[in-house]
Amino acid sequence: DGGITQSPKYLFRKEGQNVTLSCEQNLNHDAMYWYRQDPGQGLRLIYYSQIVNDFQKGDIAEGYSVSREKKESFPLTVTSAQKNPTAFYLCASSTTSSPYNEQFFGPGTRLTVL
Amino acid sequence: AQKVTQAQTEISVVEKEDVTLDCVYETRDTTYYLFWYKQPPSGELVFLIRRNSFDEQNEISGRYSWNFQKSTSSFNFTITASQVVDSAVYFCALSERETNAGKSTFGDGTTLTVKP
């Protein structure tokens, strides 16, 4: 079945540590996105990638980094510079970066900083 | 700048009641796209519908219907004869043609609880 996988489902991190969230898609989509969701709030865009080897900052990129070395993979690193990283992280993809296209979402990773 | 407002934070209904979720948007672009997504307790958002700014025709899909009105900048979502399985968080989203990369702005979501 085609879709988006995110791992791990739950992640615990100590303060001061970097941690990497995995996102893989087998939909052959060009565009990929990372969102952060906090309780009672909508999705806020962290980074997006329109095509492999290219990515841009979203609205809340500070303290995060990404790479897009392969079309199917878009990992997100939460660095120690992110002051409040505890949140639910969602990865998404779309056929292309056209605003017409709906996004397909993964099941999310819940990150907790201890 | 684009903005999406979902004023209803939480709605609770009893099964079989009809319920309408409101979505109001702001944009300066003349070409834009509106979306509704459903987020069940599992967490994964599921796409429900897309509307472009030139198509104000209302749409019905089973128990779901959508009312798009450019005059009031609204794109409301109605569930008829609600069921417990409809319990979820529903997000309205907006993408503008002039915005690069298909970036969508999401509302804060409406949590719908359908009680048996």
Tab-separated table of C-alpha atoms in Angstrom:
chain	number	residue	atom	x	y	z
A	1	ASP	CA	0.000	0.000	0.000
A	2	GLY	CA	1.219	3.478	-0.833
A	3	GLY	CA	1.535	5.979	1.925
A	4	ILE	CA	3.678	7.891	4.353
A	5	THR	CA	5.420	6.333	7.303
A	6	GLN	CA	6.819	8.179	10.259
A	7	SER	CA	8.975	6.719	12.957
A	8	PRO	CA	9.079	6.462	15.819
A	9	LYS	CA	5.502	6.980	16.952
A	10	TYR	CA	6.648	8.222	20.370
A	11	LEU	CA	10.009	9.803	21.114
A	12	PHE	CA	11.494	11.001	24.353
A	13	ARG	CA	14.445	13.326	24.459
A	14	LYS	CA	16.524	14.833	27.175
A	15	GLU	CA	17.121	18.532	27.119
A	16	GLY	CA	20.179	19.478	25.101
A	17	GLN	CA	19.977	16.493	22.765
A	18	ASN	CA	19.355	16.545	19.055
A	19	VAL	CA	16.842	14.045	17.733
A	20	THR	CA	15.864	13.022	14.200
A	21	LEU	CA	12.332	12.165	13.104
A	22	SER	CA	11.957	9.914	10.095
A	23	CYS	CA	9.513	10.444	7.225
A	24	GLU	CA	9.326	8.134	4.224
A	25	GLN	CA	6.826	8.105	1.352
A	26	ASN	CA	6.309	5.632	-1.487
A	27	LEU	CA	3.785	7.740	-3.363
A	28	ASN	CA	6.376	9.137	-5.773
A	29	HIS	CA	5.450	12.638	-4.644
A	30	ASP	CA	7.740	15.554	-5.402
A	31	ALA	CA	6.753	17.808	-2.499
A	32	MET	CA	7.120	17.044	1.201
A	33	TYR	CA	6.297	19.028	4.322
A	34	TRP	CA	6.883	19.024	8.065
A	35	TYR	CA	4.307	20.461	10.450
A	36	ARG	CA	4.169	20.953	14.161
A	37	GLN	CA	0.879	20.612	16.030
A	38	ASP	CA	0.389	21.859	19.579
A	39	PRO	CA	-2.754	21.183	21.644
A	40	GLY	CA	-5.696	23.269	20.485
A	41	GLN	CA	-3.742	24.727	17.624
A	42	GLY	CA	-3.609	24.176	13.944
A	43	LEU	CA	-0.682	22.909	11.947
A	44	ARG	CA	2.316	25.176	11.634
A	45	LEU	CA	4.759	24.661	8.793
A	46	ILE	CA	8.364	23.984	9.798
A	47	TYR	CA	10.081	23.152	6.485
A	48	TYR	CA	9.003	22.121	3.028
A	49	SER	CA	10.670	20.644	-0.008
A	50	GLN	CA	9.389	21.073	-3.539
A	51	ILE	CA	11.824	18.638	-5.069
A	52	VAL	CA	14.755	16.459	-4.101
A	53	ASN	CA	17.902	18.301	-2.977
A	54	ASP	CA	15.897	21.443	-2.296
A	55	PHE	CA	14.057	22.716	0.775
A	56	GLN	CA	12.853	26.001	2.260
A	57	LYS	CA	12.046	27.303	5.706
A	58	GLY	CA	8.442	27.479	6.774
A	59	ASP	CA	6.915	29.690	9.433
A	60	ILE	CA	8.681	28.196	12.460
A	61	ALA	CA	12.008	26.805	11.199
A	62	GLU	CA	14.195	28.023	14.068
A	63	GLY	CA	15.715	25.125	15.963
A	64	TYR	CA	14.972	22.593	13.220
A	65	SER	CA	16.884	21.249	10.242
A	66	VAL	CA	16.015	18.963	7.327
A	67	SER	CA	17.558	17.215	4.356
A	68	ARG	CA	16.110	15.890	1.111
A	69	GLU	CA	18.732	13.650	-0.423
A	70	LYS	CA	16.231	11.135	-1.738
A	71	LYS	CA	12.802	11.731	-3.206
A	72	GLU	CA	11.128	9.391	-0.772
A	73	SER	CA	12.781	10.630	2.418
A	74	PHE	CA	12.547	13.917	4.328
A	75	PRO	CA	13.978	13.570	7.861
A	76	LEU	CA	13.555	16.326	10.425
A	77	THR	CA	16.150	17.034	13.109
A	78	VAL	CA	15.025	18.822	16.236
A	79	THR	CA	18.092	20.519	17.626
A	80	SER	CA	18.894	21.669	21.139
A	81	ALA	CA	18.278	25.212	19.899
A	82	GLN	CA	14.543	24.525	19.755
A	83	LYS	CA	13.335	25.970	23.035
A	84	ASN	CA	10.028	24.145	23.328
A	85	PRO	CA	10.168	20.992	21.195
A	86	THR	CA	7.464	18.960	22.937
A	87	ALA	CA	4.748	18.597	20.305
A	88	PHE	CA	3.134	16.341	17.730
A	89	TYR	CA	5.014	16.340	14.426
A	90	LEU	CA	3.323	15.530	11.154
A	91	CYS	CA	4.957	14.826	7.838
A	92	ALA	CA	3.011	15.269	4.606
A	93	SER	CA	3.526	14.984	0.876
A	94	SER	CA	1.777	16.079	-2.288
A	95	THR	CA	2.073	15.162	-5.945
A	96	THR	CA	3.693	18.466	-6.752
A	97	SER	CA	4.025	21.769	-4.973
A	98	SER	CA	1.035	23.223	-6.807
A	99	PRO	CA	-1.396	24.862	-4.375
A	100	TYR	CA	-4.132	22.807	-6.032
A	101	ASN	CA	-2.873	19.526	-4.631
A	102	GLU	CA	-4.134	18.053	-1.421
A	103	GLN	CA	-1.615	16.767	1.051
A	104	PHE	CA	-1.238	13.223	2.300
A	105	PHE	CA	-0.216	12.869	5.922
A	106	GLY	CA	1.713	10.362	7.946
A	107	PRO	CA	0.575	9.100	11.369
A	108	GLY	CA	2.790	11.551	13.234
A	109	THR	CA	5.517	11.410	15.886
A	110	ARG	CA	4.840	12.623	19.396
A	111	LEU	CA	8.025	14.128	20.840
A	112	THR	CA	8.375	14.710	24.556
A	113	VAL	CA	11.322	16.476	26.126
A	114	LEU	CA	12.104	15.229	29.598
B	1	ALA	CA	-1.468	37.311	4.131
B	2	GLN	CA	-3.696	34.301	4.164
B	3	LYS	CA	-5.638	33.386	7.277
B	4	VAL	CA	-8.157	30.737	8.231
B	5	THR	CA	-10.473	31.060	11.203
B	6	GLN	CA	-12.423	28.219	12.736
B	7	ALA	CA	-14.265	29.952	15.541
B	8	GLN	CA	-15.754	26.802	17.007
B	9	THR	CA	-13.126	25.176	19.174
B	10	GLU	CA	-15.273	22.270	20.318
B	11	ILE	CA	-18.709	20.977	19.359
B	12	SER	CA	-20.599	18.186	21.037
B	13	VAL	CA	-23.708	16.584	19.540
B	14	VAL	CA	-25.760	13.481	20.035
B	15	GLU	CA	-25.744	10.842	17.352
B	16	LYS	CA	-28.080	11.528	14.412
B	17	GLU	CA	-28.010	15.279	14.934
B	18	ASP	CA	-26.854	17.498	12.078
B	19	VAL	CA	-23.810	19.654	12.740
B	20	THR	CA	-22.132	22.467	10.815
B	21	LEU	CA	-18.486	23.372	11.164
B	22	ASP	CA	-17.648	26.949	10.218
B	23	CYS	CA	-14.615	28.138	8.293
B	24	VAL	CA	-13.878	31.754	7.396
B	25	TYR	CA	-10.842	32.682	5.343
B	26	GLU	CA	-8.898	35.760	4.303
B	27	THR	CA	-6.871	36.104	1.144
B	28	ARG	CA	-5.871	38.771	-1.339
B	29	ASP	CA	-5.345	36.299	-4.127
B	30	THR	CA	-8.062	35.831	-6.720
B	31	THR	CA	-7.123	32.203	-7.289
B	32	TYR	CA	-7.027	30.016	-4.246
B	33	TYR	CA	-8.004	26.595	-2.981
B	34	LEU	CA	-9.854	25.573	0.136
B	35	PHE	CA	-9.596	22.196	1.804
B	36	TRP	CA	-11.134	20.254	4.647
B	37	TYR	CA	-9.195	17.560	6.479
B	38	LYS	CA	-10.278	15.146	9.209
B	39	GLN	CA	-7.934	14.133	12.030
B	40	PRO	CA	-9.265	11.089	13.904
B	41	PRO	CA	-7.814	10.103	17.294
B	42	SER	CA	-5.095	8.128	15.511
B	43	GLY	CA	-3.563	11.465	14.500
B	44	GLU	CA	-3.251	11.101	10.738
B	45	LEU	CA	-5.020	13.833	8.768
B	46	VAL	CA	-7.253	12.649	5.960
B	47	PHE	CA	-8.203	14.818	3.008
B	48	LEU	CA	-11.968	15.311	2.577
B	49	ILE	CA	-12.536	17.909	-0.115
B	50	ARG	CA	-10.975	20.660	-2.202
B	51	ARG	CA	-12.696	23.722	-3.693
B	52	ASN	CA	-11.143	26.298	-6.010
B	53	SER	CA	-12.081	29.952	-5.868
B	54	PHE	CA	-13.926	29.849	-9.190
B	55	ASP	CA	-16.248	27.041	-8.247
B	56	GLU	CA	-18.933	28.053	-5.778
B	57	GLN	CA	-21.073	25.037	-6.425
B	58	ASN	CA	-21.978	23.271	-3.233
B	59	GLU	CA	-21.012	19.658	-2.935
B	60	ILE	CA	-22.586	16.666	-1.277
B	61	SER	CA	-20.887	13.371	-0.578
B	62	GLY	CA	-23.046	10.994	1.367
B	63	ARG	CA	-23.715	12.548	4.771
B	64	TYR	CA	-21.169	15.306	4.131
B	65	SER	CA	-21.907	18.585	2.401
B	66	TRP	CA	-19.953	21.750	1.858
B	67	ASN	CA	-21.194	25.305	1.348
B	68	PHE	CA	-18.725	27.688	-0.291
B	69	GLN	CA	-19.706	31.380	-0.338
B	70	LYS	CA	-17.193	33.887	-1.666
B	71	SER	CA	-19.401	36.792	-0.621
B	72	THR	CA	-18.866	35.918	3.029
B	73	SER	CA	-15.455	34.218	2.591
B	74	SER	CA	-16.793	31.073	4.138
B	75	PHE	CA	-16.454	27.383	3.416
B	76	ASN	CA	-18.677	25.561	5.875
B	77	PHE	CA	-18.936	21.825	6.367
B	78	THR	CA	-22.144	20.058	7.402
B	79	ILE	CA	-22.472	16.504	8.621
B	80	THR	CA	-25.998	15.170	8.406
B	81	ALA	CA	-27.165	12.481	10.811
B	82	SER	CA	-23.871	12.433	12.659
B	83	GLN	CA	-22.340	9.175	13.841
B	84	VAL	CA	-19.884	8.342	16.585
B	85	VAL	CA	-17.239	7.623	13.934
B	86	ASP	CA	-17.439	11.279	12.908
B	87	SER	CA	-15.762	12.242	16.175
B	88	ALA	CA	-12.492	13.896	15.192
B	89	VAL	CA	-10.730	17.197	14.785
B	90	TYR	CA	-11.623	18.896	11.519
B	91	PHE	CA	-9.307	21.375	9.846
B	92	CYS	CA	-10.048	23.905	7.161
B	93	ALA	CA	-7.049	24.986	5.047
B	94	LEU	CA	-6.271	27.566	2.355
B	95	SER	CA	-3.651	27.594	-0.414
B	96	GLU	CA	-3.046	30.573	-2.673
B	97	ARG	CA	-1.847	30.409	-6.255
B	98	GLU	CA	0.634	33.210	-5.600
B	99	THR	CA	2.168	31.376	-2.651
B	100	ASN	CA	5.069	29.124	-3.560
B	101	ALA	CA	5.190	25.409	-2.956
B	102	GLY	CA	1.535	24.873	-2.281
B	103	LYS	CA	1.925	25.952	1.306
B	104	SER	CA	-1.380	25.654	3.098
B	105	THR	CA	-2.518	27.746	6.017
B	106	PHE	CA	-4.565	25.709	8.462
B	107	GLY	CA	-7.199	26.862	10.896
B	108	ASP	CA	-6.905	25.840	14.534
B	109	GLY	CA	-9.387	23.046	14.032
B	110	THR	CA	-12.782	22.156	15.478
B	111	THR	CA	-13.026	19.162	17.767
B	112	LEU	CA	-16.276	17.338	17.114
B	113	THR	CA	-17.570	14.846	19.651
B	114	VAL	CA	-20.551	12.723	18.695
B	115	LYS	CA	-22.122	10.968	21.651
B	116	PRO	CA	-24.129	7.767	21.258
